[in-house]
Amino acid sequence: MKILALETSSESASVALLDGERMHERSVAGSPGHSETILPEIVQLLKDAGLALGDVDAIAFGAGPGAFTGLRLACGVAQGLAMGAGKPVIPVGTLEALASLCGHDAIFVAADARMSEVYFAAYRRVDGALQECLAPACAVPTSVQLPPDGTWFGFGSAFRAYEKTLVPALGDRLTGFDASTPQLAAAVARLAAGRFLRGEAIDPALAAPLYVRDKVAMTTAERLARGGKA
């Protein structure tokens, strides 16, 4: 199985190619704000693996939540490549991909959403697979809550950006946290492989980013009220 994956909604964009048991991965240098920054990396990635785009079985992308521009880019590039090559697409949630990189079994993922907000979700690892316990959402750090039962380990960039407000808000059922910001394309590829085997790949035209925040801009007064800068 060969899965090409791209992820541009985290702090560092990356592309990856899962070829059987081998994983090839490349960082996207600079700002991943338009296709010119990511397409050359995909071309080089395929070259490094000795493959053509037509050799892959599906194209996966980090579907969000995340930065609006990054999500639109990832979805658009995945759709364009898939349509051109006649391949299906597999959207993968970025918070699930992040959770898959955490070694704990009860994982509360919290990523910096900018605008003084947090993207968060919760997953449990059962028989090696992640089960969603709390769907992705967005809130200010003081309003973020753990699932109602159990203890949880925190994972993600929000624990670095908002530690002083987020950690107290979550309370003593948070057993610890890791504020890592790993590249996610390889994790997206691995999760997509499982979806592909289960027949969950979709037509490229049906692919869409996952937005959990309706408002993508705030006034100066709103930013100041949330502790941001004018």
Tab-separated table of C-alpha atoms in Angstrom:
chain	number	residue	atom	x	y	z
A	1	MET	CA	0.000	0.000	0.000
A	2	LYS	CA	1.225	3.464	-0.896
A	3	ILE	CA	-0.286	6.557	0.742
A	4	LEU	CA	0.819	10.116	-0.027
A	5	ALA	CA	-0.023	12.535	2.798
A	6	LEU	CA	0.279	16.265	3.386
A	7	GLU	CA	-0.386	18.350	6.473
A	8	THR	CA	-0.265	22.134	6.491
A	9	SER	CA	-2.410	23.160	9.449
A	10	SER	CA	0.087	22.660	12.272
A	11	GLU	CA	3.028	24.834	13.259
A	12	SER	CA	5.280	23.060	10.746
A	13	ALA	CA	3.941	21.735	7.446
A	14	SER	CA	5.187	18.415	6.078
A	15	VAL	CA	4.579	15.768	3.424
A	16	ALA	CA	5.001	12.009	3.783
A	17	LEU	CA	4.787	8.855	1.720
A	18	LEU	CA	3.967	5.513	3.288
A	19	ASP	CA	5.261	2.762	0.981
A	20	GLY	CA	4.518	-0.567	2.629
A	21	GLU	CA	6.582	-0.561	5.809
A	22	ARG	CA	8.753	2.367	4.709
A	23	MET	CA	7.976	5.984	5.545
A	24	HIS	CA	9.467	8.895	3.603
A	25	GLU	CA	8.921	12.385	5.024
A	26	ARG	CA	9.951	15.915	4.117
A	27	SER	CA	9.453	19.265	5.833
A	28	VAL	CA	7.947	22.166	3.932
A	29	ALA	CA	10.411	25.026	4.294
A	30	GLY	CA	9.177	28.542	4.922
A	31	SER	CA	5.543	29.582	5.198
A	32	PRO	CA	3.166	26.956	3.774
A	33	GLY	CA	0.812	29.652	2.521
A	34	HIS	CA	0.455	28.607	-1.110
A	35	SER	CA	0.939	25.646	-3.382
A	36	GLU	CA	4.380	26.786	-4.610
A	37	THR	CA	5.848	25.880	-1.216
A	38	ILE	CA	4.454	22.357	-0.975
A	39	LEU	CA	4.284	20.969	-4.515
A	40	PRO	CA	8.078	20.901	-5.032
A	41	GLU	CA	8.415	18.951	-1.775
A	42	ILE	CA	5.858	16.412	-2.979
A	43	VAL	CA	7.706	16.029	-6.278
A	44	GLN	CA	11.004	15.488	-4.447
A	45	LEU	CA	9.385	13.092	-1.988
A	46	LEU	CA	8.115	10.896	-4.822
A	47	LYS	CA	11.510	11.088	-6.515
A	48	ASP	CA	13.286	10.024	-3.323
A	49	ALA	CA	10.961	7.018	-3.066
A	50	GLY	CA	11.415	6.112	-6.729
A	51	LEU	CA	7.688	6.457	-7.400
A	52	ALA	CA	5.356	8.444	-9.633
A	53	LEU	CA	2.118	10.006	-8.454
A	54	GLY	CA	0.196	7.360	-10.360
A	55	ASP	CA	1.823	4.656	-8.214
A	56	VAL	CA	0.125	5.749	-4.985
A	57	ASP	CA	-3.148	4.193	-3.859
A	58	ALA	CA	-4.628	7.290	-2.229
A	59	ILE	CA	-3.814	10.841	-1.186
A	60	ALA	CA	-4.436	11.856	2.422
A	61	PHE	CA	-4.452	15.271	4.039
A	62	GLY	CA	-4.707	16.772	7.488
A	63	ALA	CA	-8.306	17.952	7.445
A	64	GLY	CA	-8.253	20.081	10.581
A	65	PRO	CA	-9.090	21.766	12.732
A	66	GLY	CA	-6.343	24.272	12.107
A	67	ALA	CA	-5.450	27.512	10.391
A	68	PHE	CA	-7.982	28.425	7.698
A	69	THR	CA	-5.393	29.057	4.979
A	70	GLY	CA	-3.448	25.905	5.769
A	71	LEU	CA	-6.535	23.692	5.715
A	72	ARG	CA	-7.747	25.129	2.423
A	73	LEU	CA	-4.300	24.577	0.947
A	74	ALA	CA	-4.031	20.965	2.125
A	75	CYS	CA	-7.498	20.089	0.898
A	76	GLY	CA	-7.069	21.879	-2.423
A	77	VAL	CA	-3.686	20.338	-3.201
A	78	ALA	CA	-4.901	16.858	-2.234
A	79	GLN	CA	-7.973	17.247	-4.425
A	80	GLY	CA	-5.982	18.542	-7.382
A	81	LEU	CA	-3.398	15.770	-7.222
A	82	ALA	CA	-6.036	13.086	-6.709
A	83	MET	CA	-8.214	14.260	-9.572
A	84	GLY	CA	-5.238	14.477	-11.903
A	85	ALA	CA	-4.030	10.983	-11.000
A	86	GLY	CA	-7.459	9.380	-10.704
A	87	LYS	CA	-6.942	8.498	-7.041
A	88	PRO	CA	-9.249	8.717	-3.996
A	89	VAL	CA	-8.731	11.074	-1.069
A	90	ILE	CA	-8.642	10.325	2.657
A	91	PRO	CA	-9.238	13.228	5.093
A	92	VAL	CA	-7.663	12.679	8.529
A	93	GLY	CA	-8.328	14.871	11.561
A	94	THR	CA	-5.213	16.703	12.669
A	95	LEU	CA	-6.018	16.316	16.368
A	96	GLU	CA	-6.392	12.565	15.922
A	97	ALA	CA	-3.082	12.488	14.061
A	98	LEU	CA	-1.486	14.404	16.935
A	99	ALA	CA	-2.999	12.039	19.510
A	100	SER	CA	-1.619	9.039	17.616
A	101	LEU	CA	1.903	10.286	18.395
A	102	CYS	CA	1.333	10.326	22.155
A	103	GLY	CA	2.416	7.246	24.085
A	104	HIS	CA	-0.383	7.423	26.660
A	105	ASP	CA	-3.739	5.646	26.419
A	106	ALA	CA	-6.032	8.478	27.562
A	107	ILE	CA	-5.009	11.530	25.558
A	108	PHE	CA	-6.379	15.046	25.773
A	109	VAL	CA	-5.082	16.882	22.725
A	110	ALA	CA	-4.910	20.677	22.838
A	111	ALA	CA	-3.397	22.717	20.021
A	112	ASP	CA	-2.818	26.453	19.871
A	113	ALA	CA	-5.611	27.860	17.691
A	114	ARG	CA	-4.214	31.413	17.784
A	115	MET	CA	-6.650	34.255	18.541
A	116	SER	CA	-6.236	33.255	22.235
A	117	GLU	CA	-8.139	30.016	21.655
A	118	VAL	CA	-7.493	26.273	21.824
A	119	TYR	CA	-8.464	23.414	19.518
A	120	PHE	CA	-9.061	20.329	21.658
A	121	ALA	CA	-10.333	16.754	21.591
A	122	ALA	CA	-9.932	13.555	23.603
A	123	TYR	CA	-9.062	10.011	22.544
A	124	ARG	CA	-8.564	6.642	24.218
A	125	ARG	CA	-6.292	3.995	22.784
A	126	VAL	CA	-8.119	0.654	22.802
A	127	ASP	CA	-6.453	-2.438	21.309
A	128	GLY	CA	-3.995	-0.158	19.538
A	129	ALA	CA	-6.639	2.027	17.885
A	130	LEU	CA	-7.788	5.499	18.895
A	131	GLN	CA	-11.396	6.001	19.923
A	132	GLU	CA	-12.778	9.534	19.982
A	133	CYS	CA	-14.156	10.429	23.422
A	134	LEU	CA	-14.575	14.160	22.860
A	135	ALA	CA	-15.122	15.603	19.395
A	136	PRO	CA	-12.850	18.426	18.194
A	137	ALA	CA	-13.918	21.831	19.466
A	138	CYS	CA	-12.553	25.339	19.980
A	139	ALA	CA	-12.678	27.539	23.081
A	140	VAL	CA	-10.715	30.033	25.140
A	141	PRO	CA	-8.305	28.246	27.523
A	142	THR	CA	-10.333	28.937	30.663
A	143	SER	CA	-13.420	27.297	29.102
A	144	VAL	CA	-11.739	24.089	27.945
A	145	GLN	CA	-12.862	21.005	29.861
A	146	LEU	CA	-11.817	17.370	30.038
A	147	PRO	CA	-14.329	14.579	29.324
A	148	PRO	CA	-16.497	13.966	32.393
A	149	ASP	CA	-14.798	10.734	33.501
A	150	GLY	CA	-11.293	9.457	34.027
A	151	THR	CA	-7.816	10.901	34.087
A	152	TRP	CA	-6.116	12.289	30.998
A	153	PHE	CA	-2.662	13.166	29.724
A	154	GLY	CA	-2.353	16.441	27.825
A	155	PHE	CA	-0.553	16.643	24.515
A	156	GLY	CA	-0.030	19.525	22.116
A	157	SER	CA	1.150	23.081	21.596
A	158	ALA	CA	-1.624	24.708	23.658
A	159	PHE	CA	0.080	23.469	26.810
A	160	ARG	CA	3.043	25.642	25.917
A	161	ALA	CA	1.088	28.666	24.670
A	162	TYR	CA	-1.529	28.758	27.456
A	163	GLU	CA	-0.074	26.676	30.290
A	164	LYS	CA	-0.872	29.208	33.036
A	165	THR	CA	-4.590	29.298	32.193
A	166	LEU	CA	-5.264	25.966	30.480
A	167	VAL	CA	-3.742	23.616	33.057
A	168	PRO	CA	-5.656	25.069	36.048
A	169	ALA	CA	-8.879	25.012	34.004
A	170	LEU	CA	-8.489	21.286	33.342
A	171	GLY	CA	-8.024	20.473	37.029
A	172	ASP	CA	-6.449	17.559	38.866
A	173	ARG	CA	-7.701	14.872	36.451
A	174	LEU	CA	-4.968	16.061	34.087
A	175	THR	CA	-2.082	13.802	35.096
A	176	GLY	CA	0.592	15.624	33.101
A	177	PHE	CA	1.253	17.118	29.702
A	178	ASP	CA	3.687	17.267	26.815
A	179	ALA	CA	3.745	20.485	24.768
A	180	SER	CA	5.419	18.927	21.731
A	181	THR	CA	4.653	20.145	18.208
A	182	PRO	CA	5.655	17.203	15.991
A	183	GLN	CA	5.267	17.111	12.235
A	184	LEU	CA	2.069	15.282	11.387
A	185	ALA	CA	2.202	14.119	7.773
A	186	ALA	CA	3.594	10.670	8.676
A	187	ALA	CA	0.894	10.214	11.323
A	188	VAL	CA	-1.744	11.272	8.786
A	189	ALA	CA	-0.384	8.676	6.344
A	190	ARG	CA	-0.495	5.871	8.921
A	191	LEU	CA	-4.064	6.659	9.980
A	192	ALA	CA	-5.089	6.999	6.339
A	193	ALA	CA	-3.709	3.538	5.591
A	194	GLY	CA	-6.133	2.018	8.075
A	195	ARG	CA	-9.017	3.964	6.574
A	196	PHE	CA	-8.012	2.831	3.086
A	197	LEU	CA	-8.093	-0.823	4.148
A	198	ARG	CA	-11.551	-0.274	5.638
A	199	GLY	CA	-12.805	1.200	2.369
A	200	GLU	CA	-13.158	4.729	3.739
A	201	ALA	CA	-11.407	6.602	0.913
A	202	ILE	CA	-13.668	9.125	-0.824
A	203	ASP	CA	-14.039	10.851	-4.177
A	204	PRO	CA	-11.797	13.956	-4.290
A	205	ALA	CA	-14.790	16.178	-5.004
A	206	LEU	CA	-16.264	15.263	-1.599
A	207	ALA	CA	-13.187	16.210	0.420
A	208	ALA	CA	-13.544	19.191	2.754
A	209	PRO	CA	-11.624	20.690	5.682
A	210	LEU	CA	-12.923	20.363	9.236
A	211	TYR	CA	-13.648	23.803	10.649
A	212	VAL	CA	-14.692	24.063	14.298
A	213	ARG	CA	-14.361	27.830	14.460
A	214	ASP	CA	-16.872	29.928	12.515
A	215	LYS	CA	-15.143	33.257	13.065
A	216	VAL	CA	-11.632	33.611	11.626
A	217	ALA	CA	-10.978	37.266	12.511
A	218	MET	CA	-11.572	39.488	15.538
A	219	THR	CA	-11.714	43.197	16.099
A	220	THR	CA	-8.933	44.935	18.032
A	221	ALA	CA	-11.231	45.198	21.054
A	222	GLU	CA	-11.983	41.463	20.936
A	223	ARG	CA	-8.284	40.588	20.752
A	224	LEU	CA	-7.485	42.837	23.697
A	225	ALA	CA	-10.353	41.372	25.715
A	226	ARG	CA	-8.816	37.908	25.280
A	227	GLY	CA	-5.381	39.074	26.327
A	228	GLY	CA	-4.002	39.437	22.815
A	229	LYS	CA	-2.281	42.349	21.146
A	230	ALA	CA	-3.869	45.205	19.240
